[in-house]
Amino acid sequence: MSEEIEKTYYPNGVLKAEVPYKNGKRNGIAKQYYEDGKLMLEMSLIEDKVSGVMRQYDTQGNLELESVYLDNSKYGVEKWYYPSGAIKAEIPYKEGKKCGIVKWFYESGILKAETSYKEDEECGEVREYYPNGQLKYEAYFENGVMDGEEKVYYENGQIWCVTPVQDGKEEGIAKEYDKSGKLIKTKQYAKGVCLQESKP
């Protein structure tokens, strides 16, 4: 059984990467470094394939990304972090494809956005939120294409505009309101083209 560690270096002589080998194949924890010597990336390798935990760090040494792999494909929940350590995003994977509800967060921990995925395509509800937690935007997707009503809200919770969408294109009458709830504009759409705009 032969074991060795392959090392590569930056022009200034600083270690750039080290990859462990066993019996001619990559096996073990591979590491990549920034030019100042700080750890950039570490990943688990089994028989030339990424299998296990992969961690990525920013230039200050803070954990930025944590993923789990099986035979080069992502599995489970991938996590992104702010430099403070707070969760930035949670992205569920199955066989390398997004599958489930992807969530993004403000650094305060309040939910910023959530999108439902199936087989790497947006499928289901998409929502965005203001920093105070108030709903900002919502829409519905089917196989990666928007279908249904697209709604945008003011930060006070009042509806801003409602746009009917069919197969990814505006279709029908879109309505826009002011912050008090008064209708201020309507637009008539057909297959994504605005045919008429009017004010009450």
mmCIF file of N, CA and C in Angstrom, residues 22-160:
data_model
loop_
_atom_site.group_PDB
_atom_site.id
_atom_site.type_symbol
_atom_site.label_atom_id
_atom_site.label_comp_id
_atom_site.label_asym_id
_atom_site.label_seq_id
_atom_site.Cartn_x
_atom_site.Cartn_y
_atom_site.Cartn_z
ATOM 1 N N LYS A 22 -3.522 7.350 -2.220
ATOM 2 C CA LYS A 22 -3.331 6.005 -1.704
ATOM 3 C C LYS A 22 -3.542 5.035 -2.859
ATOM 4 N N ASN A 23 -2.533 4.233 -3.139
ATOM 5 C CA ASN A 23 -2.584 3.281 -4.254
ATOM 6 C C ASN A 23 -2.927 3.963 -5.578
ATOM 7 N N GLY A 24 -2.366 5.149 -5.785
ATOM 8 C CA GLY A 24 -2.515 5.846 -7.061
ATOM 9 C C GLY A 24 -3.790 6.650 -7.216
ATOM 10 N N LYS A 25 -4.651 6.633 -6.210
ATOM 11 C CA LYS A 25 -5.901 7.393 -6.288
ATOM 12 C C LYS A 25 -5.990 8.385 -5.133
ATOM 13 N N ARG A 26 -6.729 9.466 -5.374
ATOM 14 C CA ARG A 26 -6.883 10.485 -4.335
ATOM 15 C C ARG A 26 -7.766 9.958 -3.208
ATOM 16 N N ASN A 27 -7.199 9.902 -2.027
ATOM 17 C CA ASN A 27 -7.913 9.417 -0.848
ATOM 18 C C ASN A 27 -7.480 10.218 0.369
ATOM 19 N N GLY A 28 -8.454 10.746 1.102
ATOM 20 C CA GLY A 28 -8.126 11.520 2.287
ATOM 21 C C GLY A 28 -8.636 12.947 2.188
ATOM 22 N N ILE A 29 -8.107 13.829 3.021
ATOM 23 C CA ILE A 29 -8.539 15.226 3.054
ATOM 24 C C ILE A 29 -7.608 16.088 2.202
ATOM 25 N N ALA A 30 -8.147 16.608 1.095
ATOM 26 C CA ALA A 30 -7.383 17.519 0.233
ATOM 27 C C ALA A 30 -7.585 18.944 0.732
ATOM 28 N N LYS A 31 -6.520 19.751 0.630
ATOM 29 C CA LYS A 31 -6.595 21.129 1.118
ATOM 30 C C LYS A 31 -6.025 22.101 0.098
ATOM 31 N N GLN A 32 -6.659 23.263 0.031
ATOM 32 C CA GLN A 32 -6.194 24.340 -0.848
ATOM 33 C C GLN A 32 -6.034 25.601 -0.003
ATOM 34 N N TYR A 33 -4.993 26.407 -0.320
ATOM 35 C CA TYR A 33 -4.662 27.559 0.519
ATOM 36 C C TYR A 33 -4.631 28.859 -0.279
ATOM 37 N N TYR A 34 -4.892 29.954 0.419
ATOM 38 C CA TYR A 34 -4.697 31.277 -0.170
ATOM 39 C C TYR A 34 -3.197 31.559 -0.218
ATOM 40 N N GLU A 35 -2.845 32.586 -0.970
ATOM 41 C CA GLU A 35 -1.423 32.894 -1.155
ATOM 42 C C GLU A 35 -0.747 33.355 0.136
ATOM 43 N N ASP A 36 -1.548 33.780 1.104
ATOM 44 C CA ASP A 36 -0.954 34.180 2.385
ATOM 45 C C ASP A 36 -0.835 33.004 3.357
ATOM 46 N N GLY A 37 -1.214 31.808 2.867
ATOM 47 C CA GLY A 37 -1.071 30.610 3.686
ATOM 48 C C GLY A 37 -2.320 30.174 4.415
ATOM 49 N N LYS A 38 -3.368 31.002 4.392
ATOM 50 C CA LYS A 38 -4.607 30.644 5.086
ATOM 51 C C LYS A 38 -5.375 29.578 4.301
ATOM 52 N N LEU A 39 -6.057 28.723 5.045
ATOM 53 C CA LEU A 39 -6.830 27.652 4.431
ATOM 54 C C LEU A 39 -8.012 28.211 3.638
ATOM 55 N N MET A 40 -8.140 27.763 2.380
ATOM 56 C CA MET A 40 -9.231 28.194 1.511
ATOM 57 C C MET A 40 -10.313 27.121 1.421
ATOM 58 N N LEU A 41 -9.878 25.865 1.305
ATOM 59 C CA LEU A 41 -10.808 24.782 1.007
ATOM 60 C C LEU A 41 -10.269 23.469 1.557
ATOM 61 N N GLU A 42 -11.172 22.647 2.054
ATOM 62 C CA GLU A 42 -10.795 21.285 2.428
ATOM 63 C C GLU A 42 -11.939 20.356 2.058
ATOM 64 N N MET A 43 -11.592 19.204 1.494
ATOM 65 C CA MET A 43 -12.618 18.270 1.057
ATOM 66 C C MET A 43 -12.158 16.837 1.252
ATOM 67 N N SER A 44 -13.137 15.977 1.462
ATOM 68 C CA SER A 44 -12.867 14.561 1.660
ATOM 69 C C SER A 44 -12.931 13.832 0.321
ATOM 70 N N LEU A 45 -11.880 13.061 0.026
ATOM 71 C CA LEU A 45 -11.800 12.318 -1.229
ATOM 72 C C LEU A 45 -11.724 10.822 -0.960
ATOM 73 N N ILE A 46 -12.515 10.063 -1.695
ATOM 74 C CA ILE A 46 -12.484 8.604 -1.615
ATOM 75 C C ILE A 46 -12.416 8.053 -3.031
ATOM 76 N N GLU A 47 -11.330 7.363 -3.325
ATOM 77 C CA GLU A 47 -11.161 6.743 -4.649
ATOM 78 C C GLU A 47 -11.389 7.749 -5.776
ATOM 79 N N ASP A 48 -10.734 8.887 -5.696
ATOM 80 C CA ASP A 48 -10.777 9.931 -6.730
ATOM 81 C C ASP A 48 -12.089 10.712 -6.779
ATOM 82 N N LYS A 49 -12.996 10.441 -5.859
ATOM 83 C CA LYS A 49 -14.280 11.148 -5.863
ATOM 84 C C LYS A 49 -14.462 11.949 -4.573
ATOM 85 N N VAL A 50 -15.149 13.093 -4.708
ATOM 86 C CA VAL A 50 -15.460 13.895 -3.524
ATOM 87 C C VAL A 50 -16.592 13.200 -2.778
ATOM 88 N N SER A 51 -16.300 12.725 -1.589
ATOM 89 C CA SER A 51 -17.294 12.038 -0.764
ATOM 90 C C SER A 51 -17.068 12.431 0.689
ATOM 91 N N GLY A 52 -18.057 13.056 1.270
ATOM 92 C CA GLY A 52 -17.914 13.546 2.632
ATOM 93 C C GLY A 52 -18.098 15.048 2.678
ATOM 94 N N VAL A 53 -17.547 15.675 3.687
ATOM 95 C CA VAL A 53 -17.751 17.110 3.900
ATOM 96 C C VAL A 53 -16.730 17.947 3.134
ATOM 97 N N MET A 54 -17.222 19.017 2.511
ATOM 98 C CA MET A 54 -16.356 20.016 1.888
ATOM 99 C C MET A 54 -16.596 21.345 2.593
ATOM 100 N N ARG A 55 -15.520 21.999 2.997
ATOM 101 C CA ARG A 55 -15.639 23.301 3.660
ATOM 102 C C ARG A 55 -14.812 24.335 2.920
ATOM 103 N N GLN A 56 -15.399 25.518 2.769
ATOM 104 C CA GLN A 56 -14.726 26.628 2.089
ATOM 105 C C GLN A 56 -14.648 27.817 3.047
ATOM 106 N N TYR A 57 -13.493 28.495 3.052
ATOM 107 C CA TYR A 57 -13.262 29.606 3.983
ATOM 108 C C TYR A 57 -12.960 30.897 3.228
ATOM 109 N N ASP A 58 -13.303 32.032 3.823
ATOM 110 C CA ASP A 58 -12.978 33.308 3.193
ATOM 111 C C ASP A 58 -11.537 33.693 3.530
ATOM 112 N N THR A 59 -11.103 34.833 3.013
ATOM 113 C CA THR A 59 -9.704 35.241 3.179
ATOM 114 C C THR A 59 -9.347 35.575 4.625
ATOM 115 N N GLN A 60 -10.366 35.734 5.470
ATOM 116 C CA GLN A 60 -10.117 36.031 6.883
ATOM 117 C C GLN A 60 -10.141 34.772 7.756
ATOM 118 N N GLY A 61 -10.389 33.630 7.102
ATOM 119 C CA GLY A 61 -10.410 32.374 7.847
ATOM 120 C C GLY A 61 -11.773 31.971 8.363
ATOM 121 N N ASN A 62 -12.809 32.724 7.996
ATOM 122 C CA ASN A 62 -14.169 32.399 8.439
ATOM 123 C C ASN A 62 -14.798 31.337 7.543
ATOM 124 N N LEU A 63 -15.509 30.402 8.142
ATOM 125 C CA LEU A 63 -16.215 29.387 7.366
ATOM 126 C C LEU A 63 -17.270 30.059 6.495
ATOM 127 N N GLU A 64 -17.216 29.778 5.189
ATOM 128 C CA GLU A 64 -18.098 30.428 4.219
ATOM 129 C C GLU A 64 -19.139 29.464 3.673
ATOM 130 N N LEU A 65 -18.740 28.214 3.500
ATOM 131 C CA LEU A 65 -19.600 27.225 2.853
ATOM 132 C C LEU A 65 -19.300 25.835 3.397
ATOM 133 N N GLU A 66 -20.361 25.065 3.597
ATOM 134 C CA GLU A 66 -20.202 23.684 4.053
ATOM 135 C C GLU A 66 -21.166 22.802 3.268
ATOM 136 N N SER A 67 -20.627 21.818 2.567
ATOM 137 C CA SER A 67 -21.437 20.932 1.738
ATOM 138 C C SER A 67 -21.090 19.481 2.038
ATOM 139 N N VAL A 68 -22.032 18.586 1.737
ATOM 140 C CA VAL A 68 -21.790 17.151 1.872
ATOM 141 C C VAL A 68 -21.927 16.505 0.499
ATOM 142 N N TYR A 69 -20.943 15.684 0.153
ATOM 143 C CA TYR A 69 -20.924 15.024 -1.152
ATOM 144 C C TYR A 69 -20.949 13.509 -1.006
ATOM 145 N N LEU A 70 -21.455 12.862 -2.041
ATOM 146 C CA LEU A 70 -21.375 11.416 -2.178
ATOM 147 C C LEU A 70 -21.082 11.120 -3.641
ATOM 148 N N ASP A 71 -19.921 10.557 -3.912
ATOM 149 C CA ASP A 71 -19.516 10.240 -5.289
ATOM 150 C C ASP A 71 -19.642 11.452 -6.209
ATOM 151 N N ASN A 72 -19.083 12.580 -5.784
ATOM 152 C CA ASN A 72 -19.038 13.832 -6.565
ATOM 153 C C ASN A 72 -20.366 14.577 -6.652
ATOM 154 N N SER A 73 -21.423 14.073 -6.029
ATOM 155 C CA SER A 73 -22.728 14.742 -6.076
ATOM 156 C C SER A 73 -23.099 15.275 -4.694
ATOM 157 N N LYS A 74 -23.692 16.459 -4.671
ATOM 158 C CA LYS A 74 -24.109 17.047 -3.399
ATOM 159 C C LYS A 74 -25.336 16.327 -2.837
ATOM 160 N N TYR A 75 -25.301 16.134 -1.528
ATOM 161 C CA TYR A 75 -26.421 15.525 -0.815
ATOM 162 C C TYR A 75 -26.683 16.318 0.457
ATOM 163 N N GLY A 76 -27.932 16.330 0.882
ATOM 164 C CA GLY A 76 -28.244 16.999 2.139
ATOM 165 C C GLY A 76 -28.277 18.506 2.002
ATOM 166 N N VAL A 77 -28.182 19.192 3.129
ATOM 167 C CA VAL A 77 -28.332 20.651 3.147
ATOM 168 C C VAL A 77 -26.971 21.346 3.078
ATOM 169 N N GLU A 78 -26.770 22.110 2.013
ATOM 170 C CA GLU A 78 -25.567 22.936 1.879
ATOM 171 C C GLU A 78 -25.805 24.228 2.658
ATOM 172 N N LYS A 79 -24.801 24.655 3.433
ATOM 173 C CA LYS A 79 -24.959 25.851 4.260
ATOM 174 C C LYS A 79 -23.930 26.916 3.900
ATOM 175 N N TRP A 80 -24.432 28.135 3.712
ATOM 176 C CA TRP A 80 -23.579 29.304 3.487
ATOM 177 C C TRP A 80 -23.623 30.177 4.739
ATOM 178 N N TYR A 81 -22.491 30.837 5.038
ATOM 179 C CA TYR A 81 -22.402 31.625 6.261
ATOM 180 C C TYR A 81 -21.936 33.053 5.992
ATOM 181 N N TYR A 82 -22.403 33.966 6.831
ATOM 182 C CA TYR A 82 -21.851 35.322 6.865
ATOM 183 C C TYR A 82 -20.522 35.268 7.625
ATOM 184 N N PRO A 83 -19.639 36.262 7.426
ATOM 185 C CA PRO A 83 -18.368 36.290 8.176
ATOM 186 C C PRO A 83 -18.567 36.235 9.690
ATOM 187 N N SER A 84 -19.732 36.692 10.144
ATOM 188 C CA SER A 84 -20.024 36.681 11.583
ATOM 189 C C SER A 84 -20.315 35.280 12.105
ATOM 190 N N GLY A 85 -20.554 34.343 11.162
ATOM 191 C CA GLY A 85 -20.915 32.988 11.551
ATOM 192 C C GLY A 85 -22.401 32.712 11.438
ATOM 193 N N ALA A 86 -23.186 33.760 11.215
ATOM 194 C CA ALA A 86 -24.636 33.589 11.059
ATOM 195 C C ALA A 86 -24.938 32.878 9.741
ATOM 196 N N ILE A 87 -25.999 32.079 9.743
ATOM 197 C CA ILE A 87 -26.397 31.358 8.534
ATOM 198 C C ILE A 87 -26.870 32.339 7.463
ATOM 199 N N LYS A 88 -26.349 32.174 6.247
ATOM 200 C CA LYS A 88 -26.732 33.017 5.115
ATOM 201 C C LYS A 88 -27.730 32.298 4.213
ATOM 202 N N ALA A 89 -27.527 31.000 4.024
ATOM 203 C CA ALA A 89 -28.420 30.232 3.158
ATOM 204 C C ALA A 89 -28.374 28.756 3.509
ATOM 205 N N GLU A 90 -29.492 28.082 3.276
ATOM 206 C CA GLU A 90 -29.590 26.630 3.411
ATOM 207 C C GLU A 90 -30.184 26.098 2.118
ATOM 208 N N ILE A 91 -29.420 25.241 1.442
ATOM 209 C CA ILE A 91 -29.833 24.744 0.129
ATOM 210 C C ILE A 91 -29.840 23.215 0.144
ATOM 211 N N PRO A 92 -31.025 22.588 0.112
ATOM 212 C CA PRO A 92 -31.092 21.122 0.130
ATOM 213 C C PRO A 92 -30.794 20.520 -1.245
ATOM 214 N N TYR A 93 -30.006 19.445 -1.226
ATOM 215 C CA TYR A 93 -29.641 18.758 -2.469
ATOM 216 C C TYR A 93 -29.964 17.271 -2.380
ATOM 217 N N LYS A 94 -30.237 16.704 -3.544
ATOM 218 C CA LYS A 94 -30.402 15.262 -3.675
ATOM 219 C C LYS A 94 -29.792 14.853 -5.008
ATOM 220 N N GLU A 95 -28.794 13.998 -4.954
ATOM 221 C CA GLU A 95 -28.091 13.544 -6.162
ATOM 222 C C GLU A 95 -27.591 14.725 -6.988
ATOM 223 N N GLY A 96 -27.082 15.747 -6.301
ATOM 224 C CA GLY A 96 -26.473 16.882 -6.980
ATOM 225 C C GLY A 96 -27.431 17.941 -7.479
ATOM 226 N N LYS A 97 -28.729 17.764 -7.228
ATOM 227 C CA LYS A 97 -29.720 18.730 -7.697
ATOM 228 C C LYS A 97 -30.475 19.342 -6.517
ATOM 229 N N LYS A 98 -30.819 20.625 -6.657
ATOM 230 C CA LYS A 98 -31.609 21.279 -5.615
ATOM 231 C C LYS A 98 -32.961 20.581 -5.516
ATOM 232 N N CYS A 99 -33.339 20.231 -4.306
ATOM 233 C CA CYS A 99 -34.594 19.516 -4.108
ATOM 234 C C CYS A 99 -35.135 19.839 -2.722
ATOM 235 N N GLY A 100 -36.197 20.624 -2.668
ATOM 236 C CA GLY A 100 -36.744 21.062 -1.390
ATOM 237 C C GLY A 100 -36.820 22.572 -1.332
ATOM 238 N N ILE A 101 -36.883 23.118 -0.147
ATOM 239 C CA ILE A 101 -37.034 24.567 0.015
ATOM 240 C C ILE A 101 -35.687 25.221 0.307
ATOM 241 N N VAL A 102 -35.248 26.069 -0.618
ATOM 242 C CA VAL A 102 -34.014 26.835 -0.450
ATOM 243 C C VAL A 102 -34.342 28.080 0.367
ATOM 244 N N LYS A 103 -33.553 28.337 1.403
ATOM 245 C CA LYS A 103 -33.808 29.485 2.276
ATOM 246 C C LYS A 103 -32.589 30.398 2.354
ATOM 247 N N TRP A 104 -32.853 31.706 2.247
ATOM 248 C CA TRP A 104 -31.815 32.724 2.437
ATOM 249 C C TRP A 104 -32.197 33.577 3.641
ATOM 250 N N PHE A 105 -31.183 33.994 4.402
ATOM 251 C CA PHE A 105 -31.446 34.734 5.633
ATOM 252 C C PHE A 105 -30.692 36.062 5.673
ATOM 253 N N TYR A 106 -31.288 37.033 6.353
ATOM 254 C CA TYR A 106 -30.546 38.244 6.699
ATOM 255 C C TYR A 106 -29.572 37.865 7.811
ATOM 256 N N GLU A 107 -28.550 38.679 7.999
ATOM 257 C CA GLU A 107 -27.557 38.359 9.025
ATOM 258 C C GLU A 107 -28.177 38.349 10.424
ATOM 259 N N SER A 108 -29.308 39.022 10.549
ATOM 260 C CA SER A 108 -30.022 39.056 11.833
ATOM 261 C C SER A 108 -30.682 37.720 12.156
ATOM 262 N N GLY A 109 -30.775 36.843 11.131
ATOM 263 C CA GLY A 109 -31.429 35.555 11.312
ATOM 264 C C GLY A 109 -32.835 35.516 10.751
ATOM 265 N N ILE A 110 -33.365 36.679 10.380
ATOM 266 C CA ILE A 110 -34.705 36.754 9.792
ATOM 267 C C ILE A 110 -34.673 36.209 8.364
ATOM 268 N N LEU A 111 -35.691 35.436 8.014
ATOM 269 C CA LEU A 111 -35.785 34.845 6.684
ATOM 270 C C LEU A 111 -35.861 35.926 5.612
ATOM 271 N N LYS A 112 -35.009 35.821 4.597
ATOM 272 C CA LYS A 112 -34.947 36.806 3.516
ATOM 273 C C LYS A 112 -35.703 36.331 2.279
ATOM 274 N N ALA A 113 -35.584 35.047 1.967
ATOM 275 C CA ALA A 113 -36.253 34.498 0.785
ATOM 276 C C ALA A 113 -36.351 32.986 0.909
ATOM 277 N N GLU A 114 -37.358 32.420 0.264
ATOM 278 C CA GLU A 114 -37.486 30.962 0.221
ATOM 279 C C GLU A 114 -38.074 30.560 -1.124
ATOM 280 N N THR A 115 -37.485 29.527 -1.691
ATOM 281 C CA THR A 115 -37.896 29.046 -3.009
ATOM 282 C C THR A 115 -37.971 27.533 -2.990
ATOM 283 N N SER A 116 -39.052 26.999 -3.515
ATOM 284 C CA SER A 116 -39.228 25.552 -3.572
ATOM 285 C C SER A 116 -38.634 25.013 -4.873
ATOM 286 N N TYR A 117 -37.801 23.974 -4.746
ATOM 287 C CA TYR A 117 -37.151 23.378 -5.921
ATOM 288 C C TYR A 117 -37.484 21.895 -6.047
ATOM 289 N N LYS A 118 -37.494 21.439 -7.288
ATOM 290 C CA LYS A 118 -37.634 20.020 -7.596
ATOM 291 C C LYS A 118 -36.758 19.732 -8.807
ATOM 292 N N GLU A 119 -35.839 18.791 -8.652
ATOM 293 C CA GLU A 119 -34.940 18.432 -9.759
ATOM 294 C C GLU A 119 -34.226 19.657 -10.329
ATOM 295 N N ASP A 120 -33.765 20.544 -9.457
ATOM 296 C CA ASP A 120 -32.976 21.722 -9.840
ATOM 297 C C ASP A 120 -33.796 22.837 -10.489
ATOM 298 N N GLU A 121 -35.119 22.697 -10.522
ATOM 299 C CA GLU A 121 -35.969 23.734 -11.113
ATOM 300 C C GLU A 121 -36.900 24.315 -10.049
ATOM 301 N N GLU A 122 -37.169 25.616 -10.170
ATOM 302 C CA GLU A 122 -38.138 26.240 -9.274
ATOM 303 C C GLU A 122 -39.498 25.592 -9.501
ATOM 304 N N CYS A 123 -40.086 25.114 -8.440
ATOM 305 C CA CYS A 123 -41.363 24.412 -8.567
ATOM 306 C C CYS A 123 -42.161 24.611 -7.283
ATOM 307 N N GLY A 124 -43.114 25.522 -7.340
ATOM 308 C CA GLY A 124 -43.892 25.839 -6.151
ATOM 309 C C GLY A 124 -43.767 27.308 -5.803
ATOM 310 N N GLU A 125 -43.929 27.619 -4.547
ATOM 311 C CA GLU A 125 -43.966 29.018 -4.118
ATOM 312 C C GLU A 125 -42.579 29.633 -3.949
ATOM 313 N N VAL A 126 -42.494 30.905 -4.326
ATOM 314 C CA VAL A 126 -41.289 31.716 -4.129
ATOM 315 C C VAL A 126 -41.707 32.925 -3.303
ATOM 316 N N ARG A 127 -40.973 33.183 -2.222
ATOM 317 C CA ARG A 127 -41.307 34.325 -1.368
ATOM 318 C C ARG A 127 -40.046 35.086 -0.984
ATOM 319 N N GLU A 128 -40.188 36.418 -0.888
ATOM 320 C CA GLU A 128 -39.112 37.268 -0.384
ATOM 321 C C GLU A 128 -39.671 38.121 0.755
ATOM 322 N N TYR A 129 -38.790 38.487 1.691
ATOM 323 C CA TYR A 129 -39.234 39.224 2.875
ATOM 324 C C TYR A 129 -38.366 40.458 3.126
ATOM 325 N N TYR A 130 -38.968 41.451 3.744
ATOM 326 C CA TYR A 130 -38.225 42.638 4.181
ATOM 327 C C TYR A 130 -37.428 42.284 5.444
ATOM 328 N N PRO A 131 -36.436 43.111 5.800
ATOM 329 C CA PRO A 131 -35.642 42.849 7.017
ATOM 330 C C PRO A 131 -36.474 42.757 8.294
ATOM 331 N N ASN A 132 -37.681 43.360 8.269
ATOM 332 C CA ASN A 132 -38.537 43.284 9.460
ATOM 333 C C ASN A 132 -39.408 42.024 9.469
ATOM 334 N N GLY A 133 -39.231 41.165 8.442
ATOM 335 C CA GLY A 133 -39.982 39.921 8.371
ATOM 336 C C GLY A 133 -41.263 40.014 7.570
ATOM 337 N N GLN A 134 -41.630 41.217 7.150
ATOM 338 C CA GLN A 134 -42.856 41.427 6.379
ATOM 339 C C GLN A 134 -42.691 40.867 4.962
ATOM 340 N N LEU A 135 -43.727 40.211 4.460
ATOM 341 C CA LEU A 135 -43.694 39.651 3.109
ATOM 342 C C LEU A 135 -43.493 40.750 2.073
ATOM 343 N N LYS A 136 -42.553 40.545 1.158
ATOM 344 C CA LYS A 136 -42.210 41.534 0.136
ATOM 345 C C LYS A 136 -42.666 41.107 -1.256
ATOM 346 N N TYR A 137 -42.594 39.803 -1.518
ATOM 347 C CA TYR A 137 -42.845 39.310 -2.878
ATOM 348 C C TYR A 137 -43.298 37.857 -2.804
ATOM 349 N N GLU A 138 -44.211 37.479 -3.697
ATOM 350 C CA GLU A 138 -44.575 36.071 -3.800
ATOM 351 C C GLU A 138 -45.019 35.740 -5.220
ATOM 352 N N ALA A 139 -44.686 34.534 -5.631
ATOM 353 C CA ALA A 139 -45.037 34.062 -6.967
ATOM 354 C C ALA A 139 -45.076 32.540 -6.926
ATOM 355 N N TYR A 140 -45.536 31.949 -8.012
ATOM 356 C CA TYR A 140 -45.616 30.492 -8.086
ATOM 357 C C TYR A 140 -44.964 30.021 -9.380
ATOM 358 N N PHE A 141 -44.170 28.964 -9.262
ATOM 359 C CA PHE A 141 -43.476 28.415 -10.426
ATOM 360 C C PHE A 141 -43.872 26.964 -10.660
ATOM 361 N N GLU A 142 -43.871 26.585 -11.920
ATOM 362 C CA GLU A 142 -44.118 25.204 -12.315
ATOM 363 C C GLU A 142 -43.038 24.814 -13.314
ATOM 364 N N ASN A 143 -42.206 23.840 -12.935
ATOM 365 C CA ASN A 143 -41.107 23.390 -13.801
ATOM 366 C C ASN A 143 -40.208 24.539 -14.244
ATOM 367 N N GLY A 144 -39.904 25.441 -13.311
ATOM 368 C CA GLY A 144 -38.986 26.532 -13.600
ATOM 369 C C GLY A 144 -39.608 27.728 -14.289
ATOM 370 N N VAL A 145 -40.915 27.686 -14.537
ATOM 371 C CA VAL A 145 -41.604 28.779 -15.240
ATOM 372 C C VAL A 145 -42.678 29.379 -14.329
ATOM 373 N N MET A 146 -42.694 30.707 -14.244
ATOM 374 C CA MET A 146 -43.699 31.363 -13.404
ATOM 375 C C MET A 146 -45.094 31.179 -13.985
ATOM 376 N N ASP A 147 -46.052 30.892 -13.092
ATOM 377 C CA ASP A 147 -47.419 30.690 -13.537
ATOM 378 C C ASP A 147 -48.353 31.047 -12.376
ATOM 379 N N GLY A 148 -49.274 31.966 -12.624
ATOM 380 C CA GLY A 148 -50.171 32.422 -11.561
ATOM 381 C C GLY A 148 -49.964 33.896 -11.281
ATOM 382 N N GLU A 149 -50.372 34.353 -10.123
ATOM 383 C CA GLU A 149 -50.242 35.772 -9.781
ATOM 384 C C GLU A 149 -48.898 36.083 -9.130
ATOM 385 N N GLU A 150 -48.269 37.129 -9.628
ATOM 386 C CA GLU A 150 -47.046 37.650 -9.017
ATOM 387 C C GLU A 150 -47.452 38.855 -8.178
ATOM 388 N N LYS A 151 -47.096 38.837 -6.890
ATOM 389 C CA LYS A 151 -47.508 39.912 -5.988
ATOM 390 C C LYS A 151 -46.300 40.566 -5.327
ATOM 391 N N VAL A 152 -46.333 41.893 -5.261
ATOM 392 C CA VAL A 152 -45.290 42.663 -4.581
ATOM 393 C C VAL A 152 -45.968 43.516 -3.513
ATOM 394 N N TYR A 153 -45.343 43.590 -2.331
ATOM 395 C CA TYR A 153 -45.938 44.299 -1.199
ATOM 396 C C TYR A 153 -45.058 45.454 -0.725
ATOM 397 N N TYR A 154 -45.703 46.460 -0.170
ATOM 398 C CA TYR A 154 -44.970 47.521 0.521
ATOM 399 C C TYR A 154 -44.506 46.974 1.872
ATOM 400 N N GLU A 155 -43.579 47.694 2.483
ATOM 401 C CA GLU A 155 -43.040 47.240 3.764
ATOM 402 C C GLU A 155 -44.082 47.302 4.882
ATOM 403 N N ASN A 156 -45.135 48.081 4.660
ATOM 404 C CA ASN A 156 -46.199 48.159 5.670
ATOM 405 C C ASN A 156 -47.217 47.026 5.529
ATOM 406 N N GLY A 157 -46.986 46.135 4.547
ATOM 407 C CA GLY A 157 -47.868 44.992 4.346
ATOM 408 C C GLY A 157 -48.928 45.207 3.288
ATOM 409 N N GLN A 158 -49.091 46.445 2.837
ATOM 410 C CA GLN A 158 -50.082 46.765 1.813
ATOM 411 C C GLN A 158 -49.609 46.243 0.451
ATOM 412 N N ILE A 159 -50.550 45.711 -0.321
ATOM 413 C CA ILE A 159 -50.205 45.221 -1.659
ATOM 414 C C ILE A 159 -49.762 46.380 -2.545
ATOM 415 N N TRP A 160 -48.694 46.193 -3.292
ATOM 416 C CA TRP A 160 -48.148 47.210 -4.200
ATOM 417 C C TRP A 160 -48.641 46.952 -5.619
#
